[in-house]
């Protein structure tokens, strides 16, 4: 009888520990996502706001469009990214918004090549999976080029395989 009682107690402790570990793992994933959001915001946000400010001073017709794209990008980061996965098509659209904002910043000295192949409509990925890579390509690549900056982005979907090449 005592052995049976101890066995029940051990199974109960094991089950509670398992539930606690799962809860901690989910909390860790949420914290990682929030940290990723935090990394993306400041550097990009200040540069983009400075570019929009410059457009506004010049009374450029591009300023309202840049503000709209920045707003859409920030809305995506703050609202859509709380899900575990999102449509690949949405992530690609956000990449395009980001690239448009960078084009505004760089002007004529930036050349961008984009190739997208495969089915981006029916696939899902974790949110903000590709954005840090693209942001870093500007931060550590295009920003370092003094004259003709360029970015080449290839995204291919083959079944459940996603290939992303960024130069």
mmCIF file of C-alpha atoms in Angstrom:
data_model
loop_
_atom_site.group_PDB
_atom_site.id
_atom_site.type_symbol
_atom_site.label_atom_id
_atom_site.label_comp_id
_atom_site.label_asym_id
_atom_site.label_seq_id
_atom_site.Cartn_x
_atom_site.Cartn_y
_atom_site.Cartn_z
ATOM 1 C CA UNK A 1 0.000 0.000 0.000
ATOM 2 C CA UNK A 2 2.816 2.415 0.886
ATOM 3 C CA UNK A 3 4.589 1.653 -2.424
ATOM 4 C CA UNK A 4 1.381 2.341 -4.334
ATOM 5 C CA UNK A 5 0.920 5.674 -2.528
ATOM 6 C CA UNK A 6 4.538 6.672 -3.263
ATOM 7 C CA UNK A 7 4.086 5.719 -6.943
ATOM 8 C CA UNK A 8 0.970 7.902 -7.197
ATOM 9 C CA UNK A 9 2.812 10.793 -5.535
ATOM 10 C CA UNK A 10 5.786 10.437 -7.941
ATOM 11 C CA UNK A 11 3.525 10.325 -11.016
ATOM 12 C CA UNK A 12 1.709 13.426 -9.780
ATOM 13 C CA UNK A 13 5.018 15.279 -9.223
ATOM 14 C CA UNK A 14 6.277 14.215 -12.644
ATOM 15 C CA UNK A 15 3.053 15.450 -14.303
ATOM 16 C CA UNK A 16 3.189 18.825 -12.503
ATOM 17 C CA UNK A 17 6.858 19.221 -13.474
ATOM 18 C CA UNK A 18 6.009 18.447 -17.114
ATOM 19 C CA UNK A 19 3.240 21.077 -17.173
ATOM 20 C CA UNK A 20 5.551 23.613 -15.541
ATOM 21 C CA UNK A 21 8.288 22.933 -18.128
ATOM 22 C CA UNK A 22 5.814 23.406 -20.999
ATOM 23 C CA UNK A 23 4.646 26.709 -19.496
ATOM 24 C CA UNK A 24 8.243 27.895 -19.135
ATOM 25 C CA UNK A 25 9.041 26.916 -22.724
ATOM 26 C CA UNK A 26 6.079 28.950 -24.012
ATOM 27 C CA UNK A 27 7.121 31.921 -21.882
ATOM 28 C CA UNK A 28 10.674 31.617 -23.251
ATOM 29 C CA UNK A 29 9.408 31.665 -26.844
ATOM 30 C CA UNK A 30 7.270 34.747 -26.134
ATOM 31 C CA UNK A 31 10.266 36.490 -24.549
ATOM 32 C CA UNK A 32 12.453 35.652 -27.568
ATOM 33 C CA UNK A 33 9.822 37.089 -29.913
ATOM 34 C CA UNK A 34 9.592 40.266 -27.848
ATOM 35 C CA UNK A 35 13.385 40.576 -27.857
ATOM 36 C CA UNK A 36 13.378 40.184 -31.635
ATOM 37 C CA UNK A 37 10.743 42.906 -31.939
ATOM 38 C CA UNK A 38 12.851 45.130 -29.702
ATOM 39 C CA UNK A 39 15.933 44.630 -31.871
ATOM 40 C CA UNK A 40 14.044 45.529 -35.005
ATOM 41 C CA UNK A 41 12.426 48.713 -33.795
ATOM 42 C CA UNK A 42 14.953 51.344 -32.693
ATOM 43 C CA UNK A 43 17.641 51.357 -35.394
ATOM 44 C CA UNK A 44 15.247 51.067 -38.302
ATOM 45 C CA UNK A 45 12.644 53.371 -36.765
ATOM 46 C CA UNK A 46 15.023 56.297 -36.215
ATOM 47 C CA UNK A 47 16.577 56.035 -39.666
ATOM 48 C CA UNK A 48 13.184 55.845 -41.341
ATOM 49 C CA UNK A 49 11.766 58.744 -39.346
ATOM 50 C CA UNK A 50 14.807 60.840 -40.297
ATOM 51 C CA UNK A 51 14.228 59.975 -43.962
ATOM 52 C CA UNK A 52 10.550 60.891 -43.724
ATOM 53 C CA UNK A 53 11.484 64.135 -41.963
ATOM 54 C CA UNK A 54 13.826 64.941 -44.828
ATOM 55 C CA UNK A 55 11.053 64.225 -47.344
ATOM 56 C CA UNK A 56 8.666 66.445 -45.394
ATOM 57 C CA UNK A 57 11.177 69.321 -45.381
ATOM 58 C CA UNK A 58 11.456 69.019 -49.156
ATOM 59 C CA UNK A 59 7.645 68.842 -49.371
ATOM 60 C CA UNK A 60 8.075 65.615 -51.320
ATOM 61 C CA UNK A 61 5.073 63.744 -52.680
ATOM 62 C CA UNK A 62 6.689 60.553 -51.327
ATOM 63 C CA UNK A 63 6.339 61.571 -47.662
ATOM 64 C CA UNK A 64 2.691 60.425 -47.176
ATOM 65 C CA UNK A 65 3.440 57.076 -48.828
ATOM 66 C CA UNK A 66 6.515 56.577 -46.632
ATOM 67 C CA UNK A 67 4.487 57.359 -43.502
ATOM 68 C CA UNK A 68 1.807 54.871 -44.589
ATOM 69 C CA UNK A 69 4.368 52.116 -45.239
ATOM 70 C CA UNK A 70 6.046 52.720 -41.887
ATOM 71 C CA UNK A 71 2.656 52.600 -40.185
ATOM 72 C CA UNK A 72 1.781 49.309 -41.906
ATOM 73 C CA UNK A 73 5.143 47.828 -40.963
ATOM 74 C CA UNK A 74 4.821 48.825 -37.315
ATOM 75 C CA UNK A 75 1.213 47.559 -37.160
ATOM 76 C CA UNK A 76 2.389 44.216 -38.535
ATOM 77 C CA UNK A 77 5.185 43.952 -35.980
ATOM 78 C CA UNK A 78 2.951 44.857 -33.050
ATOM 79 C CA UNK A 79 -0.213 42.942 -33.950
ATOM 80 C CA UNK A 80 0.397 40.129 -36.435
ATOM 81 C CA UNK A 81 3.586 38.865 -34.838
ATOM 82 C CA UNK A 82 1.860 37.617 -31.703
ATOM 83 C CA UNK A 83 0.825 34.465 -33.595
ATOM 84 C CA UNK A 84 3.124 31.452 -33.802
ATOM 85 C CA UNK A 85 2.974 31.442 -37.593
ATOM 86 C CA UNK A 86 1.786 33.846 -40.266
ATOM 87 C CA UNK A 87 1.140 33.634 -43.979
ATOM 88 C CA UNK A 88 4.355 33.757 -45.972
ATOM 89 C CA UNK A 89 2.617 36.201 -48.305
ATOM 90 C CA UNK A 90 2.230 38.689 -45.406
ATOM 91 C CA UNK A 91 5.892 38.363 -44.469
ATOM 92 C CA UNK A 92 6.898 38.994 -48.104
ATOM 93 C CA UNK A 93 4.612 42.039 -48.253
ATOM 94 C CA UNK A 94 6.269 43.415 -45.125
ATOM 95 C CA UNK A 95 9.701 42.825 -46.702
ATOM 96 C CA UNK A 96 8.527 44.870 -49.692
ATOM 97 C CA UNK A 97 7.345 47.691 -47.403
ATOM 98 C CA UNK A 98 10.701 47.625 -45.659
ATOM 99 C CA UNK A 99 12.552 47.733 -48.985
ATOM 100 C CA UNK A 100 10.396 50.648 -50.156
ATOM 101 C CA UNK A 101 11.285 52.569 -47.008
ATOM 102 C CA UNK A 102 14.977 51.856 -47.527
ATOM 103 C CA UNK A 103 14.677 53.012 -51.162
ATOM 104 C CA UNK A 104 13.279 56.270 -49.818
ATOM 105 C CA UNK A 105 16.318 56.586 -47.568
ATOM 106 C CA UNK A 106 18.965 55.690 -50.147
ATOM 107 C CA UNK A 107 17.379 57.257 -53.205
ATOM 108 C CA UNK A 108 19.029 56.621 -56.568
ATOM 109 C CA UNK A 109 22.179 55.098 -55.107
ATOM 110 C CA UNK A 110 20.381 51.852 -54.172
ATOM 111 C CA UNK A 111 19.670 49.029 -56.593
ATOM 112 C CA UNK A 112 17.458 46.163 -55.407
ATOM 113 C CA UNK A 113 16.927 42.847 -57.166
ATOM 114 C CA UNK A 114 14.052 40.646 -55.940
ATOM 115 C CA UNK A 115 13.205 37.155 -57.195
ATOM 116 C CA UNK A 116 10.311 35.226 -55.662
ATOM 117 C CA UNK A 117 9.506 31.738 -56.895
ATOM 118 C CA UNK A 118 7.010 29.147 -55.739
ATOM 119 C CA UNK A 119 3.806 29.162 -53.731
ATOM 120 C CA UNK A 120 3.935 31.950 -51.153
ATOM 121 C CA UNK A 121 0.130 31.979 -50.811
ATOM 122 C CA UNK A 122 -0.353 28.636 -49.072
ATOM 123 C CA UNK A 123 2.615 28.489 -46.726
ATOM 124 C CA UNK A 124 3.158 29.760 -43.191
ATOM 125 C CA UNK A 125 6.334 30.716 -41.322
ATOM 126 C CA UNK A 126 7.188 32.139 -37.901
ATOM 127 C CA UNK A 127 6.731 35.909 -37.918
ATOM 128 C CA UNK A 128 9.776 38.132 -38.417
ATOM 129 C CA UNK A 129 11.893 35.210 -39.521
ATOM 130 C CA UNK A 130 13.258 36.991 -42.585
ATOM 131 C CA UNK A 131 13.105 40.645 -41.525
ATOM 132 C CA UNK A 132 16.222 40.692 -39.283
ATOM 133 C CA UNK A 133 18.255 39.213 -42.131
ATOM 134 C CA UNK A 134 17.083 41.910 -44.516
ATOM 135 C CA UNK A 135 17.609 44.657 -41.951
ATOM 136 C CA UNK A 136 21.153 43.436 -41.278
ATOM 137 C CA UNK A 137 21.899 43.403 -45.009
ATOM 138 C CA UNK A 138 21.329 47.148 -44.968
ATOM 139 C CA UNK A 139 22.957 47.789 -41.616
ATOM 140 C CA UNK A 140 26.152 45.846 -42.394
ATOM 141 C CA UNK A 141 26.103 45.895 -46.192
ATOM 142 C CA UNK A 142 24.381 48.671 -48.091
ATOM 143 C CA UNK A 143 25.102 51.311 -45.429
ATOM 144 C CA UNK A 144 28.819 50.582 -45.786
ATOM 145 C CA UNK A 145 28.804 51.194 -49.550
ATOM 146 C CA UNK A 146 29.615 54.793 -50.394
ATOM 147 C CA UNK A 147 28.333 54.966 -53.960
ATOM 148 C CA UNK A 148 26.274 52.256 -55.597
ATOM 149 C CA UNK A 149 24.634 50.174 -52.897
ATOM 150 C CA UNK A 150 22.814 47.033 -53.942
ATOM 151 C CA UNK A 151 20.804 44.227 -52.383
ATOM 152 C CA UNK A 152 19.832 40.966 -54.062
ATOM 153 C CA UNK A 153 17.047 38.899 -52.498
ATOM 154 C CA UNK A 154 15.932 35.479 -53.750
ATOM 155 C CA UNK A 155 13.087 33.611 -52.066
ATOM 156 C CA UNK A 156 11.983 30.214 -53.336
ATOM 157 C CA UNK A 157 9.328 27.859 -51.994
ATOM 158 C CA UNK A 158 9.554 24.212 -52.998
ATOM 159 C CA UNK A 159 6.860 22.225 -51.199
ATOM 160 C CA UNK A 160 7.464 22.777 -47.496
ATOM 161 C CA UNK A 161 11.043 24.017 -48.055
ATOM 162 C CA UNK A 162 11.814 27.737 -47.991
ATOM 163 C CA UNK A 163 15.076 28.961 -49.509
ATOM 164 C CA UNK A 164 16.077 32.538 -48.759
ATOM 165 C CA UNK A 165 19.233 33.971 -50.295
ATOM 166 C CA UNK A 166 20.249 37.509 -49.507
ATOM 167 C CA UNK A 167 23.350 39.211 -50.885
#
